[in-house]
Tab-separated table of C-alpha atoms in Angstrom:
chain	number	residue	atom	x	y	z
X	8	ALA	CA	35.401	-22.427	-13.789
X	9	GLY	CA	35.831	-18.854	-14.837
X	10	ARG	CA	36.033	-19.969	-18.387
X	11	PHE	CA	32.525	-21.377	-18.595
X	12	GLN	CA	29.245	-19.543	-18.867
X	13	GLY	CA	30.616	-16.631	-20.872
X	14	GLY	CA	33.578	-16.129	-18.587
X	15	VAL	CA	31.586	-15.678	-15.311
X	16	SER	CA	30.614	-18.380	-12.758
X	17	GLU	CA	29.265	-18.188	-9.269
X	18	VAL	CA	31.072	-19.771	-6.106
X	19	ARG	CA	30.319	-19.682	-2.412
X	20	THR	CA	34.064	-19.456	-1.517
X	21	GLY	CA	36.797	-18.097	-3.651
X	22	HIS	CA	40.152	-18.211	-1.696
X	23	ARG	CA	42.909	-16.668	-3.937
X	24	THR	CA	40.617	-16.429	-6.922
X	25	GLN	CA	40.843	-12.730	-7.651
X	26	SER	CA	42.528	-13.403	-10.979
X	27	VAL	CA	39.618	-15.689	-12.249
X	28	GLY	CA	36.322	-14.595	-13.573
X	29	LEU	CA	34.255	-15.448	-10.569
X	30	MET	CA	31.511	-13.855	-8.552
X	31	THR	CA	31.676	-14.798	-4.915
X	32	ARG	CA	28.346	-15.316	-3.539
X	33	ILE	CA	27.506	-14.546	0.148
X	34	GLY	CA	25.836	-17.218	2.203
X	35	ASP	CA	22.086	-17.877	2.241
X	36	ARG	CA	19.908	-15.173	3.872
X	37	PHE	CA	16.688	-15.717	5.755
X	38	SER	CA	13.553	-13.849	4.568
X	39	THR	CA	13.678	-11.491	7.565
X	40	TRP	CA	14.720	-7.821	8.277
X	41	ASP	CA	17.342	-8.468	11.014
X	42	ILE	CA	20.972	-7.862	11.012
X	43	SER	CA	22.051	-11.364	12.138
X	44	ASN	CA	21.059	-13.085	8.748
X	45	GLY	CA	18.387	-10.910	7.118
X	46	LEU	CA	18.161	-7.884	4.991
X	47	GLN	CA	20.122	-5.674	7.361
X	48	SER	CA	23.093	-7.957	6.995
X	49	ILE	CA	23.448	-7.542	3.164
X	50	ILE	CA	25.226	-4.172	2.993
X	51	PRO	CA	27.805	-4.867	5.711
X	52	THR	CA	28.637	-8.263	4.216
X	53	VAL	CA	29.077	-7.138	0.713
X	54	LEU	CA	31.192	-4.199	1.781
X	55	THR	CA	33.412	-6.630	3.749
X	56	SER	CA	33.804	-8.779	0.599
X	57	GLY	CA	34.994	-5.877	-1.376
X	58	LEU	CA	37.427	-4.781	1.255
X	59	LEU	CA	38.944	-8.229	1.406
X	60	GLY	CA	39.630	-8.119	-2.332
X	61	TYR	CA	36.608	-9.657	-3.784
X	62	PRO	CA	34.780	-6.739	-5.490
X	63	PHE	CA	32.510	-8.954	-7.683
X	64	ALA	CA	30.403	-9.920	-4.671
X	65	LEU	CA	27.049	-11.497	-5.484
X	66	PRO	CA	24.522	-10.760	-2.724
X	67	ASP	CA	22.071	-13.480	-1.887
X	68	ILE	CA	18.732	-14.066	-3.627
X	69	ILE	CA	16.565	-10.992	-3.427
X	70	GLY	CA	13.958	-11.518	-0.761
X	71	GLY	CA	15.938	-14.144	1.059
X	72	ASN	CA	15.637	-17.939	0.644
X	73	ALA	CA	12.061	-18.234	2.042
X	74	TYR	CA	13.375	-20.907	4.507
X	75	PHE	CA	11.059	-22.579	7.179
X	76	GLY	CA	7.971	-21.538	4.979
X	77	ARG	CA	8.736	-17.894	5.713
X	78	ASN	CA	8.110	-16.067	2.407
X	79	PRO	CA	8.934	-12.375	1.941
X	80	ASP	CA	5.961	-10.018	1.776
X	81	THR	CA	5.783	-7.007	-0.631
X	82	GLU	CA	7.468	-4.615	1.636
X	83	LEU	CA	10.508	-6.875	2.424
X	84	PHE	CA	10.863	-7.951	-1.239
X	85	VAL	CA	10.801	-4.369	-2.529
X	86	ARG	CA	13.279	-3.022	0.063
X	87	TRP	CA	15.539	-5.999	-0.736
X	88	THR	CA	15.385	-5.226	-4.423
X	89	GLN	CA	16.415	-1.554	-3.518
X	90	VAL	CA	19.357	-2.736	-1.423
X	91	ASN	CA	20.676	-4.863	-4.235
X	92	ALA	CA	19.806	-2.606	-7.084
X	93	LEU	CA	23.279	-0.782	-7.282
X	94	MET	CA	25.478	-3.674	-5.974
X	95	PRO	CA	27.550	-5.571	-8.545
X	96	ALA	CA	24.821	-8.096	-9.453
X	97	MET	CA	21.082	-8.853	-8.803
X	98	GLN	CA	19.798	-12.255	-8.488
X	99	PHE	CA	16.073	-13.183	-8.358
X	100	SER	CA	14.793	-16.617	-7.425
X	101	ILE	CA	11.231	-15.459	-6.713
X	102	ALA	CA	10.071	-13.253	-9.571
X	103	PRO	CA	8.596	-9.842	-8.415
X	104	TRP	CA	5.157	-10.630	-10.111
X	105	HIS	CA	5.014	-13.878	-7.944
X	106	ILE	CA	4.876	-11.567	-4.892
X	107	GLY	CA	2.256	-9.441	-6.528
X	108	ARG	CA	1.573	-6.670	-9.062
X	109	ASP	CA	2.438	-3.999	-6.545
X	110	ALA	CA	5.771	-5.592	-5.922
X	111	GLU	CA	6.441	-5.861	-9.588
X	112	LYS	CA	5.692	-2.263	-10.182
X	113	LEU	CA	7.840	-0.935	-7.265
X	114	CYS	CA	10.722	-3.126	-7.929
X	115	MET	CA	10.891	-1.652	-11.504
X	116	HIS	CA	11.705	1.786	-10.006
X	117	ALA	CA	14.944	0.374	-8.618
X	118	ILE	CA	15.778	-1.461	-11.719
X	119	GLU	CA	15.311	1.528	-13.775
X	120	LEU	CA	17.714	3.493	-11.594
X	121	ARG	CA	20.268	0.652	-12.142
X	122	LYS	CA	19.812	1.000	-15.873
X	123	LYS	CA	20.529	4.685	-15.655
X	124	LEU	CA	23.795	4.041	-13.900
X	125	ARG	CA	24.895	1.159	-16.016
X	126	SER	CA	27.729	2.918	-17.620
X	127	GLN	CA	29.218	4.033	-14.267
X	128	MET	CA	28.891	0.580	-12.962
X	129	LEU	CA	30.683	-1.011	-15.860
X	130	ALA	CA	33.498	1.480	-15.568
X	131	LEU	CA	33.891	0.600	-11.927
X	132	ALA	CA	33.831	-3.076	-12.836
X	133	GLU	CA	36.663	-2.489	-15.332
X	134	ASP	CA	38.620	-0.649	-12.692
X	135	ALA	CA	38.161	-3.338	-10.242
X	136	MET	CA	39.643	-5.932	-12.639
X	137	SER	CA	42.973	-4.038	-12.573
X	138	LYS	CA	43.124	-2.408	-9.114
X	139	LEU	CA	40.907	-4.634	-7.016
X	140	GLN	CA	39.199	-1.581	-5.735
X	141	PRO	CA	35.672	-2.295	-4.343
X	142	ILE	CA	32.789	-1.421	-6.680
X	143	ILE	CA	30.689	-0.481	-3.796
X	144	ARG	CA	32.439	1.173	-0.876
X	145	PRO	CA	31.934	1.988	2.770
X	146	MET	CA	31.041	5.581	3.474
X	147	TRP	CA	34.388	6.254	5.186
X	148	TRP	CA	36.033	5.523	1.834
X	149	LEU	CA	34.849	8.813	0.590
X	150	ASP	CA	36.362	10.791	3.431
X	151	PRO	CA	38.562	8.792	5.774
X	152	GLU	CA	38.901	11.689	8.243
X	153	ASP	CA	35.215	12.113	8.560
X	154	GLU	CA	34.382	10.404	11.877
X	155	ALA	CA	30.570	10.544	11.064
X	156	THR	CA	31.160	7.964	8.421
X	157	PHE	CA	32.769	5.339	10.558
X	158	ASP	CA	29.693	3.559	12.012
X	159	ILE	CA	27.365	3.861	8.987
X	160	SER	CA	26.283	0.304	7.990
X	161	ASP	CA	23.086	0.908	6.254
X	162	GLN	CA	24.449	3.167	3.395
X	163	TYR	CA	27.117	2.488	0.647
X	164	ALA	CA	28.857	4.352	-2.062
X	165	LEU	CA	28.893	3.295	-5.634
X	166	GLY	CA	32.482	4.395	-6.625
X	167	ASP	CA	33.328	7.733	-5.063
X	168	ASP	CA	30.445	9.939	-6.235
X	169	ILE	CA	27.306	8.107	-5.705
X	170	ILE	CA	25.721	7.473	-2.294
X	171	VAL	CA	23.002	4.784	-1.861
X	172	ALA	CA	20.870	4.876	1.285
X	173	PRO	CA	18.244	2.151	1.211
X	174	VAL	CA	15.578	1.565	3.904
X	175	VAL	CA	16.278	-1.554	5.826
X	176	VAL	CA	13.739	-1.250	8.657
X	177	LYS	CA	10.292	-2.593	8.411
X	178	GLY	CA	7.555	0.046	8.206
X	179	GLN	CA	9.995	2.906	7.905
X	180	ARG	CA	9.054	5.716	5.381
X	181	PHE	CA	11.640	8.308	6.446
X	182	ARG	CA	15.227	7.905	7.084
X	183	ASP	CA	18.397	9.934	7.993
X	184	VAL	CA	21.016	10.096	5.251
X	185	TYR	CA	24.580	11.141	5.596
X	186	LEU	CA	26.277	12.905	2.675
X	187	THR	CA	30.040	13.560	2.719
X	188	HIS	CA	31.524	16.833	1.646
X	189	GLY	CA	30.416	18.447	-1.632
X	190	VAL	CA	27.251	19.176	-3.443
X	191	TRP	CA	24.837	16.214	-4.122
X	192	GLU	CA	21.952	15.823	-6.486
X	193	ASP	CA	18.917	13.586	-5.552
X	194	LEU	CA	18.829	11.150	-8.479
X	195	THR	CA	15.260	10.315	-7.768
X	196	GLN	CA	14.308	14.085	-7.915
X	197	PRO	CA	16.736	15.656	-10.564
X	198	GLY	CA	17.364	19.356	-9.830
X	199	ARG	CA	17.154	18.954	-5.990
X	200	PHE	CA	20.558	19.535	-4.444
X	201	PHE	CA	22.005	19.240	-1.014
X	202	GLN	CA	25.107	20.446	0.714
X	203	GLY	CA	27.146	17.584	2.040
X	204	GLY	CA	29.252	17.153	5.195
X	205	LYS	CA	26.083	16.630	7.177
X	206	TRP	CA	23.109	14.433	7.997
X	207	LEU	CA	19.839	14.899	6.049
X	208	LEU	CA	17.192	14.184	8.690
X	209	ASN	CA	13.819	12.539	8.118
X	210	LEU	CA	14.280	12.281	4.391
X	211	GLU	CA	11.085	10.992	2.668
X	212	ALA	CA	11.624	7.400	1.650
X	213	PRO	CA	8.329	5.907	0.546
X	214	LEU	CA	8.136	2.225	-0.576
X	215	SER	CA	8.673	3.327	-4.198
X	216	LYS	CA	11.901	5.343	-3.505
X	217	LEU	CA	15.546	4.307	-3.234
X	218	PRO	CA	17.354	7.293	-1.826
X	219	CYS	CA	20.344	7.776	-4.007
X	220	PHE	CA	22.619	10.884	-4.557
X	221	ARG	CA	25.233	11.913	-6.997
X	222	ARG	CA	28.073	14.288	-6.229
X	223	ILE	CA	28.277	16.995	-8.780
X	224	GLU	CA	30.906	19.329	-7.152
X	225	GLU	CA	33.582	18.666	-4.572
X	226	SER	CA	32.921	22.069	-2.895
X	227	TYR	CA	29.782	24.130	-2.596
X	228	ASP	CA	31.877	27.266	-3.190
X	229	LEU	CA	32.203	26.080	-6.937
X	230	PHE	CA	28.488	25.448	-7.244
X	231	ASP	CA	26.165	28.149	-8.491
X	232	SER	CA	22.493	27.150	-8.007
X	233	ASP	CA	19.338	28.354	-6.166
X	234	SER	CA	18.017	24.975	-5.893
X	235	TYR	CA	20.205	23.474	-3.169
X	236	GLU	CA	18.907	22.673	0.413
X	237	MET	CA	21.027	23.145	3.481
């Protein structure tokens, strides 16, 4: 199957297929927010797939499958787009403009961020082909001795130097974000820096924003700037 469609095909199960050009798609999701089978289940499931040796994980359809006549509203659809935006692949079944003009505009912010990080994502994909390292990684991967990272299930790392912290709670417009050691730049507000190894409390996360940070230095001691925030 991996020889068709330009060398990439989609499967629902892929036992012992790491050597084949397949994307392993997770099971169907409901168009809900919950952890059992809704939006909040996406990050833990895709992280688990990568850790099991399937780095080319295909998250389910953005917005969920709209089963039982339950269609995603603008907020759920936009937040779902943000969760998927920096994962190995994005898959739309419902077009953003079918949700509405606001959804289309807000989703484009996340898609533009993906475009900006395309070269890093392609490099991670190439690395995954040879080493089977996950493309997106749990927070503890960045610092296995940092106990604060062990229970974080609503953030993920893209490679070792980008942290993604989507909002996955209905109505939430602020969220706490944990940054591992180093100095991090807010990719949605270039020039705004944070010292890592701590939680950022009540970070603004309006519906238009996907909180995302790039590590620019391993140690604050090496960083000379007046623009960082403690």
